[in-house]
Amino acid sequence: MEIKVLGTGCAKCKTLMNLVDETIKELNIEADIEKIEDINKIVSYGVMNTPALVINNKVVLSGSLPSKKELAELISKN
């Protein structure tokens, strides 16, 4: 599984990155996690609001911070 957290470095973006790390460990899932802060790369995903979450090259969340339960569901579904 490939997970990318898109964000320019704001507090919500950092929080999402930490939530992703914690959730992956709790679900015992192997994943490559990447933090993308380059605005051009973020826009290339069609994302206009951060933080955003990309799982296996599909944008699954944009512009909000999910609860831990919501994040676990997003990761499990993909």
PDB file of N, CA, C and O in Angstrom:
ATOM      1  N   MET A   1       0.844  -1.173   0.000  1.00  0.00           N
ATOM      2  CA  MET A   1       0.000   0.000   0.000  1.00  0.00           C
ATOM      3  C   MET A   1       0.887   1.233   0.000  1.00  0.00           C
ATOM      4  O   MET A   1       1.903   1.279   0.671  1.00  0.00           O
ATOM      5  N   GLU A   2       0.477   2.212  -0.779  1.00  0.00           N
ATOM      6  CA  GLU A   2       1.211   3.467  -0.870  1.00  0.00           C
ATOM      7  C   GLU A   2       0.314   4.600  -0.381  1.00  0.00           C
ATOM      8  O   GLU A   2      -0.787   4.787  -0.889  1.00  0.00           O
ATOM      9  N   ILE A   3       0.793   5.323   0.621  1.00  0.00           N
ATOM     10  CA  ILE A   3       0.022   6.417   1.204  1.00  0.00           C
ATOM     11  C   ILE A   3       0.836   7.701   1.112  1.00  0.00           C
ATOM     12  O   ILE A   3       2.023   7.712   1.446  1.00  0.00           O
ATOM     13  N   LYS A   4       0.163   8.767   0.648  1.00  0.00           N
ATOM     14  CA  LYS A   4       0.817  10.064   0.570  1.00  0.00           C
ATOM     15  C   LYS A   4      -0.030  11.079   1.328  1.00  0.00           C
ATOM     16  O   LYS A   4      -1.243  11.131   1.155  1.00  0.00           O
ATOM     17  N   VAL A   5       0.633  11.850   2.165  1.00  0.00           N
ATOM     18  CA  VAL A   5      -0.019  12.951   2.868  1.00  0.00           C
ATOM     19  C   VAL A   5       0.414  14.219   2.154  1.00  0.00           C
ATOM     20  O   VAL A   5       1.609  14.516   2.062  1.00  0.00           O
ATOM     21  N   LEU A   6      -0.561  14.941   1.616  1.00  0.00           N
ATOM     22  CA  LEU A   6      -0.271  16.164   0.879  1.00  0.00           C
ATOM     23  C   LEU A   6      -0.571  17.369   1.760  1.00  0.00           C
ATOM     24  O   LEU A   6      -1.652  17.481   2.323  1.00  0.00           O
ATOM     25  N   GLY A   7       0.411  18.245   1.879  1.00  0.00           N
ATOM     26  CA  GLY A   7       0.208  19.445   2.682  1.00  0.00           C
ATOM     27  C   GLY A   7       1.475  20.267   2.732  1.00  0.00           C
ATOM     28  O   GLY A   7       2.567  19.744   2.607  1.00  0.00           O
ATOM     29  N   THR A   8       1.302  21.562   2.907  1.00  0.00           N
ATOM     30  CA  THR A   8       2.438  22.479   2.857  1.00  0.00           C
ATOM     31  C   THR A   8       3.189  22.615   4.171  1.00  0.00           C
ATOM     32  O   THR A   8       4.136  23.372   4.262  1.00  0.00           O
ATOM     33  N   GLY A   9       2.771  21.886   5.187  1.00  0.00           N
ATOM     34  CA  GLY A   9       3.474  21.937   6.459  1.00  0.00           C
ATOM     35  C   GLY A   9       2.676  22.571   7.581  1.00  0.00           C
ATOM     36  O   GLY A   9       3.209  22.839   8.655  1.00  0.00           O
ATOM     37  N   CYS A  10       1.388  22.803   7.353  1.00  0.00           N
ATOM     38  CA  CYS A  10       0.538  23.399   8.387  1.00  0.00           C
ATOM     39  C   CYS A  10       0.319  22.399   9.532  1.00  0.00           C
ATOM     40  O   CYS A  10       0.642  21.218   9.416  1.00  0.00           O
ATOM     41  N   ALA A  11      -0.243  22.868  10.613  1.00  0.00           N
ATOM     42  CA  ALA A  11      -0.467  22.020  11.788  1.00  0.00           C
ATOM     43  C   ALA A  11      -1.375  20.834  11.462  1.00  0.00           C
ATOM     44  O   ALA A  11      -1.117  19.713  11.901  1.00  0.00           O
ATOM     45  N   LYS A  12      -2.439  21.072  10.679  1.00  0.00           N
ATOM     46  CA  LYS A  12      -3.346  19.973  10.326  1.00  0.00           C
ATOM     47  C   LYS A  12      -2.643  18.923   9.473  1.00  0.00           C
ATOM     48  O   LYS A  12      -2.902  17.726   9.611  1.00  0.00           O
ATOM     49  N   CYS A  13      -1.760  19.367   8.603  1.00  0.00           N
ATOM     50  CA  CYS A  13      -1.018  18.432   7.749  1.00  0.00           C
ATOM     51  C   CYS A  13      -0.096  17.552   8.592  1.00  0.00           C
ATOM     52  O   CYS A  13       0.002  16.346   8.367  1.00  0.00           O
ATOM     53  N   LYS A  14       0.562  18.154   9.552  1.00  0.00           N
ATOM     54  CA  LYS A  14       1.443  17.397  10.448  1.00  0.00           C
ATOM     55  C   LYS A  14       0.637  16.429  11.302  1.00  0.00           C
ATOM     56  O   LYS A  14       1.058  15.292  11.535  1.00  0.00           O
ATOM     57  N   THR A  15      -0.528  16.874  11.751  1.00  0.00           N
ATOM     58  CA  THR A  15      -1.400  16.010  12.547  1.00  0.00           C
ATOM     59  C   THR A  15      -1.848  14.808  11.723  1.00  0.00           C
ATOM     60  O   THR A  15      -1.851  13.676  12.215  1.00  0.00           O
ATOM     61  N   LEU A  16      -2.221  15.048  10.468  1.00  0.00           N
ATOM     62  CA  LEU A  16      -2.647  13.941   9.607  1.00  0.00           C
ATOM     63  C   LEU A  16      -1.506  12.945   9.410  1.00  0.00           C
ATOM     64  O   LEU A  16      -1.724  11.733   9.462  1.00  0.00           O
ATOM     65  N   MET A  17      -0.304  13.431   9.216  1.00  0.00           N
ATOM     66  CA  MET A  17       0.846  12.539   9.053  1.00  0.00           C
ATOM     67  C   MET A  17       1.024  11.664  10.288  1.00  0.00           C
ATOM     68  O   MET A  17       1.226  10.455  10.180  1.00  0.00           O
ATOM     69  N   ASN A  18       0.917  12.260  11.474  1.00  0.00           N
ATOM     70  CA  ASN A  18       1.045  11.491  12.714  1.00  0.00           C
ATOM     71  C   ASN A  18      -0.088  10.473  12.854  1.00  0.00           C
ATOM     72  O   ASN A  18       0.147   9.335  13.278  1.00  0.00           O
ATOM     73  N   LEU A  19      -1.307  10.877  12.501  1.00  0.00           N
ATOM     74  CA  LEU A  19      -2.448   9.954  12.564  1.00  0.00           C
ATOM     75  C   LEU A  19      -2.260   8.774  11.621  1.00  0.00           C
ATOM     76  O   LEU A  19      -2.573   7.631  11.976  1.00  0.00           O
ATOM     77  N   VAL A  20      -1.754   9.040  10.433  1.00  0.00           N
ATOM     78  CA  VAL A  20      -1.507   7.965   9.470  1.00  0.00           C
ATOM     79  C   VAL A  20      -0.489   6.982  10.039  1.00  0.00           C
ATOM     80  O   VAL A  20      -0.701   5.767  10.002  1.00  0.00           O
ATOM     81  N   ASP A  21       0.607   7.506  10.588  1.00  0.00           N
ATOM     82  CA  ASP A  21       1.635   6.638  11.188  1.00  0.00           C
ATOM     83  C   ASP A  21       1.037   5.758  12.281  1.00  0.00           C
ATOM     84  O   ASP A  21       1.254   4.539  12.304  1.00  0.00           O
ATOM     85  N   GLU A  22       0.296   6.361  13.190  1.00  0.00           N
ATOM     86  CA  GLU A  22      -0.310   5.617  14.299  1.00  0.00           C
ATOM     87  C   GLU A  22      -1.299   4.572  13.804  1.00  0.00           C
ATOM     88  O   GLU A  22      -1.306   3.433  14.281  1.00  0.00           O
ATOM     89  N   THR A  23      -2.129   4.953  12.854  1.00  0.00           N
ATOM     90  CA  THR A  23      -3.176   4.060  12.367  1.00  0.00           C
ATOM     91  C   THR A  23      -2.584   2.867  11.628  1.00  0.00           C
ATOM     92  O   THR A  23      -3.042   1.736  11.804  1.00  0.00           O
ATOM     93  N   ILE A  24      -1.568   3.096  10.833  1.00  0.00           N
ATOM     94  CA  ILE A  24      -0.907   2.003  10.108  1.00  0.00           C
ATOM     95  C   ILE A  24      -0.337   0.992  11.103  1.00  0.00           C
ATOM     96  O   ILE A  24      -0.473  -0.217  10.916  1.00  0.00           O
ATOM     97  N   LYS A  25       0.290   1.493  12.148  1.00  0.00           N
ATOM     98  CA  LYS A  25       0.863   0.604  13.168  1.00  0.00           C
ATOM     99  C   LYS A  25      -0.232  -0.172  13.887  1.00  0.00           C
ATOM    100  O   LYS A  25      -0.100  -1.376  14.115  1.00  0.00           O
ATOM    101  N   GLU A  26      -1.323   0.504  14.239  1.00  0.00           N
ATOM    102  CA  GLU A  26      -2.412  -0.160  14.955  1.00  0.00           C
ATOM    103  C   GLU A  26      -3.105  -1.219  14.095  1.00  0.00           C
ATOM    104  O   GLU A  26      -3.527  -2.256  14.601  1.00  0.00           O
ATOM    105  N   LEU A  27      -3.235  -0.944  12.800  1.00  0.00           N
ATOM    106  CA  LEU A  27      -3.878  -1.902  11.901  1.00  0.00           C
ATOM    107  C   LEU A  27      -2.916  -2.994  11.438  1.00  0.00           C
ATOM    108  O   LEU A  27      -3.324  -3.942  10.782  1.00  0.00           O
ATOM    109  N   ASN A  28      -1.637  -2.819  11.770  1.00  0.00           N
ATOM    110  CA  ASN A  28      -0.599  -3.771  11.389  1.00  0.00           C
ATOM    111  C   ASN A  28      -0.560  -3.969   9.866  1.00  0.00           C
ATOM    112  O   ASN A  28      -0.561  -5.089   9.365  1.00  0.00           O
ATOM    113  N   ILE A  29      -0.557  -2.841   9.168  1.00  0.00           N
ATOM    114  CA  ILE A  29      -0.517  -2.840   7.708  1.00  0.00           C
ATOM    115  C   ILE A  29       0.840  -2.320   7.262  1.00  0.00           C
ATOM    116  O   ILE A  29       1.351  -1.340   7.802  1.00  0.00           O
ATOM    117  N   GLU A  30       1.387  -2.979   6.247  1.00  0.00           N
ATOM    118  CA  GLU A  30       2.629  -2.485   5.670  1.00  0.00           C
ATOM    119  C   GLU A  30       2.291  -1.444   4.622  1.00  0.00           C
ATOM    120  O   GLU A  30       1.458  -1.686   3.748  1.00  0.00           O
ATOM    121  N   ALA A  31       2.910  -0.291   4.722  1.00  0.00           N
ATOM    122  CA  ALA A  31       2.638   0.784   3.775  1.00  0.00           C
ATOM    123  C   ALA A  31       3.862   1.671   3.628  1.00  0.00           C
ATOM    124  O   ALA A  31       4.614   1.878   4.574  1.00  0.00           O
ATOM    125  N   ASP A  32       4.027   2.170   2.417  1.00  0.00           N
ATOM    126  CA  ASP A  32       5.031   3.192   2.164  1.00  0.00           C
ATOM    127  C   ASP A  32       4.325   4.527   2.344  1.00  0.00           C
ATOM    128  O   ASP A  32       3.342   4.805   1.663  1.00  0.00           O
ATOM    129  N   ILE A  33       4.822   5.336   3.277  1.00  0.00           N
ATOM    130  CA  ILE A  33       4.186   6.615   3.575  1.00  0.00           C
ATOM    131  C   ILE A  33       5.124   7.735   3.143  1.00  0.00           C
ATOM    132  O   ILE A  33       6.308   7.727   3.467  1.00  0.00           O
ATOM    133  N   GLU A  34       4.560   8.676   2.406  1.00  0.00           N
ATOM    134  CA  GLU A  34       5.347   9.801   1.907  1.00  0.00           C
ATOM    135  C   GLU A  34       4.620  11.103   2.229  1.00  0.00           C
ATOM    136  O   GLU A  34       3.406  11.200   2.095  1.00  0.00           O
ATOM    137  N   LYS A  35       5.362  12.106   2.657  1.00  0.00           N
ATOM    138  CA  LYS A  35       4.815  13.444   2.915  1.00  0.00           C
ATOM    139  C   LYS A  35       5.218  14.328   1.753  1.00  0.00           C
ATOM    140  O   LYS A  35       6.394  14.458   1.442  1.00  0.00           O
ATOM    141  N   ILE A  36       4.238  14.898   1.075  1.00  0.00           N
ATOM    142  CA  ILE A  36       4.515  15.759  -0.072  1.00  0.00           C
ATOM    143  C   ILE A  36       4.140  17.191   0.291  1.00  0.00           C
ATOM    144  O   ILE A  36       2.986  17.470   0.613  1.00  0.00           O
ATOM    145  N   GLU A  37       5.141  18.082   0.236  1.00  0.00           N
ATOM    146  CA  GLU A  37       4.926  19.481   0.580  1.00  0.00           C
ATOM    147  C   GLU A  37       5.063  20.408  -0.626  1.00  0.00           C
ATOM    148  O   GLU A  37       4.704  21.567  -0.540  1.00  0.00           O
ATOM    149  N   ASP A  38       5.547  19.887  -1.745  1.00  0.00           N
ATOM    150  CA  ASP A  38       5.723  20.690  -2.957  1.00  0.00           C
ATOM    151  C   ASP A  38       4.360  21.035  -3.546  1.00  0.00           C
ATOM    152  O   ASP A  38       3.594  20.153  -3.925  1.00  0.00           O
ATOM    153  N   ILE A  39       4.056  22.332  -3.633  1.00  0.00           N
ATOM    154  CA  ILE A  39       2.739  22.791  -4.068  1.00  0.00           C
ATOM    155  C   ILE A  39       2.413  22.313  -5.485  1.00  0.00           C
ATOM    156  O   ILE A  39       1.261  21.982  -5.792  1.00  0.00           O
ATOM    157  N   ASN A  40       3.410  22.242  -6.359  1.00  0.00           N
ATOM    158  CA  ASN A  40       3.167  21.776  -7.726  1.00  0.00           C
ATOM    159  C   ASN A  40       2.760  20.301  -7.753  1.00  0.00           C
ATOM    160  O   ASN A  40       1.886  19.912  -8.530  1.00  0.00           O
ATOM    161  N   LYS A  41       3.382  19.498  -6.917  1.00  0.00           N
ATOM    162  CA  LYS A  41       3.012  18.079  -6.842  1.00  0.00           C
ATOM    163  C   LYS A  41       1.617  17.918  -6.237  1.00  0.00           C
ATOM    164  O   LYS A  41       0.846  17.068  -6.664  1.00  0.00           O
ATOM    165  N   ILE A  42       1.307  18.742  -5.243  1.00  0.00           N
ATOM    166  CA  ILE A  42      -0.009  18.685  -4.604  1.00  0.00           C
ATOM    167  C   ILE A  42      -1.091  19.012  -5.633  1.00  0.00           C
ATOM    168  O   ILE A  42      -2.075  18.286  -5.766  1.00  0.00           O
ATOM    169  N   VAL A  43      -0.884  20.079  -6.394  1.00  0.00           N
ATOM    170  CA  VAL A  43      -1.853  20.495  -7.405  1.00  0.00           C
ATOM    171  C   VAL A  43      -1.982  19.434  -8.505  1.00  0.00           C
ATOM    172  O   VAL A  43      -3.064  19.237  -9.060  1.00  0.00           O
ATOM    173  N   SER A  44      -0.903  18.711  -8.794  1.00  0.00           N
ATOM    174  CA  SER A  44      -0.955  17.683  -9.844  1.00  0.00           C
ATOM    175  C   SER A  44      -1.939  16.561  -9.501  1.00  0.00           C
ATOM    176  O   SER A  44      -2.400  15.845 -10.383  1.00  0.00           O
ATOM    177  N   TYR A  45      -2.283  16.431  -8.222  1.00  0.00           N
ATOM    178  CA  TYR A  45      -3.291  15.453  -7.800  1.00  0.00           C
ATOM    179  C   TYR A  45      -4.708  16.029  -7.884  1.00  0.00           C
ATOM    180  O   TYR A  45      -5.673  15.349  -7.559  1.00  0.00           O
ATOM    181  N   GLY A  46      -4.817  17.296  -8.275  1.00  0.00           N
ATOM    182  CA  GLY A  46      -6.122  17.937  -8.347  1.00  0.00           C
ATOM    183  C   GLY A  46      -6.610  18.433  -7.003  1.00  0.00           C
ATOM    184  O   GLY A  46      -7.775  18.757  -6.830  1.00  0.00           O
ATOM    185  N   VAL A  47      -5.715  18.509  -6.047  1.00  0.00           N
ATOM    186  CA  VAL A  47      -6.053  18.922  -4.686  1.00  0.00           C
ATOM    187  C   VAL A  47      -5.899  20.434  -4.553  1.00  0.00           C
ATOM    188  O   VAL A  47      -4.865  20.991  -4.890  1.00  0.00           O
ATOM    189  N   MET A  48      -6.954  21.070  -4.056  1.00  0.00           N
ATOM    190  CA  MET A  48      -6.901  22.514  -3.825  1.00  0.00           C
ATOM    191  C   MET A  48      -6.928  22.849  -2.337  1.00  0.00           C
ATOM    192  O   MET A  48      -6.589  23.954  -1.951  1.00  0.00           O
ATOM    193  N   ASN A  49      -7.360  21.896  -1.505  1.00  0.00           N
ATOM    194  CA  ASN A  49      -7.415  22.106  -0.054  1.00  0.00           C
ATOM    195  C   ASN A  49      -6.614  21.029   0.647  1.00  0.00           C
ATOM    196  O   ASN A  49      -6.766  19.849   0.349  1.00  0.00           O
ATOM    197  N   THR A  50      -5.769  21.474   1.558  1.00  0.00           N
ATOM    198  CA  THR A  50      -4.985  20.521   2.336  1.00  0.00           C
ATOM    199  C   THR A  50      -5.451  20.545   3.775  1.00  0.00           C
ATOM    200  O   THR A  50      -6.090  21.518   4.191  1.00  0.00           O
ATOM    201  N   PRO A  51      -5.185  19.523   4.535  1.00  0.00           N
ATOM    202  CA  PRO A  51      -4.422  18.343   4.166  1.00  0.00           C
ATOM    203  C   PRO A  51      -5.227  17.430   3.247  1.00  0.00           C
ATOM    204  O   PRO A  51      -6.454  17.476   3.230  1.00  0.00           O
ATOM    205  N   ALA A  52      -4.487  16.615   2.502  1.00  0.00           N
ATOM    206  CA  ALA A  52      -5.132  15.640   1.630  1.00  0.00           C
ATOM    207  C   ALA A  52      -4.427  14.300   1.822  1.00  0.00           C
ATOM    208  O   ALA A  52      -3.255  14.248   2.200  1.00  0.00           O
ATOM    209  N   LEU A  53      -5.175  13.253   1.544  1.00  0.00           N
ATOM    210  CA  LEU A  53      -4.654  11.901   1.704  1.00  0.00           C
ATOM    211  C   LEU A  53      -4.833  11.151   0.395  1.00  0.00           C
ATOM    212  O   LEU A  53      -5.926  11.133  -0.174  1.00  0.00           O
ATOM    213  N   VAL A  54      -3.751  10.552  -0.073  1.00  0.00           N
ATOM    214  CA  VAL A  54      -3.767   9.774  -1.307  1.00  0.00           C
ATOM    215  C   VAL A  54      -3.384   8.342  -0.949  1.00  0.00           C
ATOM    216  O   VAL A  54      -2.342   8.113  -0.334  1.00  0.00           O
ATOM    217  N   ILE A  55      -4.249   7.411  -1.300  1.00  0.00           N
ATOM    218  CA  ILE A  55      -3.964   5.997  -1.057  1.00  0.00           C
ATOM    219  C   ILE A  55      -3.947   5.291  -2.405  1.00  0.00           C
ATOM    220  O   ILE A  55      -4.929   5.337  -3.150  1.00  0.00           O
ATOM    221  N   ASN A  56      -2.814   4.650  -2.703  1.00  0.00           N
ATOM    222  CA  ASN A  56      -2.635   3.954  -3.978  1.00  0.00           C
ATOM    223  C   ASN A  56      -3.017   4.848  -5.161  1.00  0.00           C
ATOM    224  O   ASN A  56      -3.775   4.457  -6.049  1.00  0.00           O
ATOM    225  N   ASN A  57      -2.477   6.078  -5.134  1.00  0.00           N
ATOM    226  CA  ASN A  57      -2.660   7.080  -6.194  1.00  0.00           C
ATOM    227  C   ASN A  57      -4.087   7.563  -6.381  1.00  0.00           C
ATOM    228  O   ASN A  57      -4.431   8.102  -7.424  1.00  0.00           O
ATOM    229  N   LYS A  58      -4.937   7.400  -5.373  1.00  0.00           N
ATOM    230  CA  LYS A  58      -6.309   7.898  -5.426  1.00  0.00           C
ATOM    231  C   LYS A  58      -6.515   8.855  -4.253  1.00  0.00           C
ATOM    232  O   LYS A  58      -6.274   8.501  -3.096  1.00  0.00           O
ATOM    233  N   VAL A  59      -6.973  10.072  -4.547  1.00  0.00           N
ATOM    234  CA  VAL A  59      -7.255  11.045  -3.489  1.00  0.00           C
ATOM    235  C   VAL A  59      -8.512  10.582  -2.760  1.00  0.00           C
ATOM    236  O   VAL A  59      -9.572  10.442  -3.348  1.00  0.00           O
ATOM    237  N   VAL A  60      -8.373  10.296  -1.458  1.00  0.00           N
ATOM    238  CA  VAL A  60      -9.509   9.801  -0.677  1.00  0.00           C
ATOM    239  C   VAL A  60      -9.994  10.819   0.348  1.00  0.00           C
ATOM    240  O   VAL A  60     -11.049  10.632   0.954  1.00  0.00           O
ATOM    241  N   LEU A  61      -9.232  11.908   0.527  1.00  0.00           N
ATOM    242  CA  LEU A  61      -9.595  12.916   1.515  1.00  0.00           C
ATOM    243  C   LEU A  61      -8.912  14.228   1.139  1.00  0.00           C
ATOM    244  O   LEU A  61      -7.748  14.220   0.756  1.00  0.00           O
ATOM    245  N   SER A  62      -9.658  15.316   1.250  1.00  0.00           N
ATOM    246  CA  SER A  62      -9.067  16.621   0.938  1.00  0.00           C
ATOM    247  C   SER A  62      -9.749  17.709   1.753  1.00  0.00           C
ATOM    248  O   SER A  62     -10.976  17.777   1.810  1.00  0.00           O
ATOM    249  N   GLY A  63      -8.934  18.525   2.405  1.00  0.00           N
ATOM    250  CA  GLY A  63      -9.440  19.710   3.084  1.00  0.00           C
ATOM    251  C   GLY A  63      -9.975  19.505   4.483  1.00  0.00           C
ATOM    252  O   GLY A  63     -10.535  20.429   5.060  1.00  0.00           O
ATOM    253  N   SER A  64      -9.804  18.315   5.026  1.00  0.00           N
ATOM    254  CA  SER A  64     -10.288  18.097   6.395  1.00  0.00           C
ATOM    255  C   SER A  64      -9.389  17.105   7.112  1.00  0.00           C
ATOM    256  O   SER A  64      -8.597  16.406   6.495  1.00  0.00           O
ATOM    257  N   LEU A  65      -9.557  17.072   8.404  1.00  0.00           N
ATOM    258  CA  LEU A  65      -8.796  16.162   9.248  1.00  0.00           C
ATOM    259  C   LEU A  65      -9.751  15.086   9.755  1.00  0.00           C
ATOM    260  O   LEU A  65     -10.701  15.397  10.475  1.00  0.00           O
ATOM    261  N   PRO A  66      -9.540  13.829   9.378  1.00  0.00           N
ATOM    262  CA  PRO A  66     -10.467  12.779   9.791  1.00  0.00           C
ATOM    263  C   PRO A  66     -10.240  12.366  11.236  1.00  0.00           C
ATOM    264  O   PRO A  66      -9.167  12.585  11.792  1.00  0.00           O
ATOM    265  N   SER A  67     -11.265  11.750  11.811  1.00  0.00           N
ATOM    266  CA  SER A  67     -11.062  11.131  13.123  1.00  0.00           C
ATOM    267  C   SER A  67     -10.205   9.893  12.895  1.00  0.00           C
ATOM    268  O   SER A  67     -10.045   9.423  11.762  1.00  0.00           O
ATOM    269  N   LYS A  68      -9.682   9.342  13.962  1.00  0.00           N
ATOM    270  CA  LYS A  68      -8.857   8.143  13.841  1.00  0.00           C
ATOM    271  C   LYS A  68      -9.682   6.985  13.270  1.00  0.00           C
ATOM    272  O   LYS A  68      -9.202   6.208  12.451  1.00  0.00           O
ATOM    273  N   LYS A  69     -10.946   6.900  13.681  1.00  0.00           N
ATOM    274  CA  LYS A  69     -11.833   5.847  13.190  1.00  0.00           C
ATOM    275  C   LYS A  69     -12.077   6.004  11.684  1.00  0.00           C
ATOM    276  O   LYS A  69     -12.003   5.034  10.927  1.00  0.00           O
ATOM    277  N   GLU A  70     -12.347   7.239  11.242  1.00  0.00           N
ATOM    278  CA  GLU A  70     -12.556   7.507   9.809  1.00  0.00           C
ATOM    279  C   GLU A  70     -11.320   7.161   9.004  1.00  0.00           C
ATOM    280  O   GLU A  70     -11.395   6.576   7.924  1.00  0.00           O
ATOM    281  N   LEU A  71     -10.155   7.518   9.537  1.00  0.00           N
ATOM    282  CA  LEU A  71      -8.898   7.242   8.852  1.00  0.00           C
ATOM    283  C   LEU A  71      -8.672   5.730   8.731  1.00  0.00           C
ATOM    284  O   LEU A  71      -8.284   5.245   7.678  1.00  0.00           O
ATOM    285  N   ALA A  72      -8.944   5.001   9.796  1.00  0.00           N
ATOM    286  CA  ALA A  72      -8.791   3.539   9.767  1.00  0.00           C
ATOM    287  C   ALA A  72      -9.697   2.925   8.703  1.00  0.00           C
ATOM    288  O   ALA A  72      -9.292   2.015   7.980  1.00  0.00           O
ATOM    289  N   GLU A  73     -10.924   3.443   8.584  1.00  0.00           N
ATOM    290  CA  GLU A  73     -11.851   2.951   7.568  1.00  0.00           C
ATOM    291  C   GLU A  73     -11.349   3.262   6.153  1.00  0.00           C
ATOM    292  O   GLU A  73     -11.415   2.410   5.262  1.00  0.00           O
ATOM    293  N   LEU A  74     -10.832   4.460   5.945  1.00  0.00           N
ATOM    294  CA  LEU A  74     -10.302   4.830   4.635  1.00  0.00           C
ATOM    295  C   LEU A  74      -9.129   3.926   4.242  1.00  0.00           C
ATOM    296  O   LEU A  74      -9.051   3.455   3.105  1.00  0.00           O
ATOM    297  N   ILE A  75      -8.255   3.681   5.181  1.00  0.00           N
ATOM    298  CA  ILE A  75      -7.081   2.844   4.902  1.00  0.00           C
ATOM    299  C   ILE A  75      -7.509   1.404   4.677  1.00  0.00           C
ATOM    300  O   ILE A  75      -7.029   0.749   3.755  1.00  0.00           O
ATOM    301  N   SER A  76      -8.421   0.900   5.474  1.00  0.00           N
ATOM    302  CA  SER A  76      -8.867  -0.486   5.340  1.00  0.00           C
ATOM    303  C   SER A  76      -9.593  -0.744   4.023  1.00  0.00           C
ATOM    304  O   SER A  76      -9.479  -1.820   3.448  1.00  0.00           O
ATOM    305  N   LYS A  77     -10.365   0.240   3.564  1.00  0.00           N
ATOM    306  CA  LYS A  77     -11.127   0.090   2.324  1.00  0.00           C
ATOM    307  C   LYS A  77     -10.229   0.064   1.096  1.00  0.00           C
ATOM    308  O   LYS A  77     -10.601  -0.477   0.072  1.00  0.00           O
ATOM    309  N   ASN A  78      -9.085   0.684   1.211  1.00  0.00           N
ATOM    310  CA  ASN A  78      -8.218   0.794   0.051  1.00  0.00           C
ATOM    311  C   ASN A  78      -7.070  -0.163   0.208  1.00  0.00           C
ATOM    312  O   ASN A  78      -6.204  -0.360  -0.400  1.00  0.00           O
TER     313      ASN A  78
END
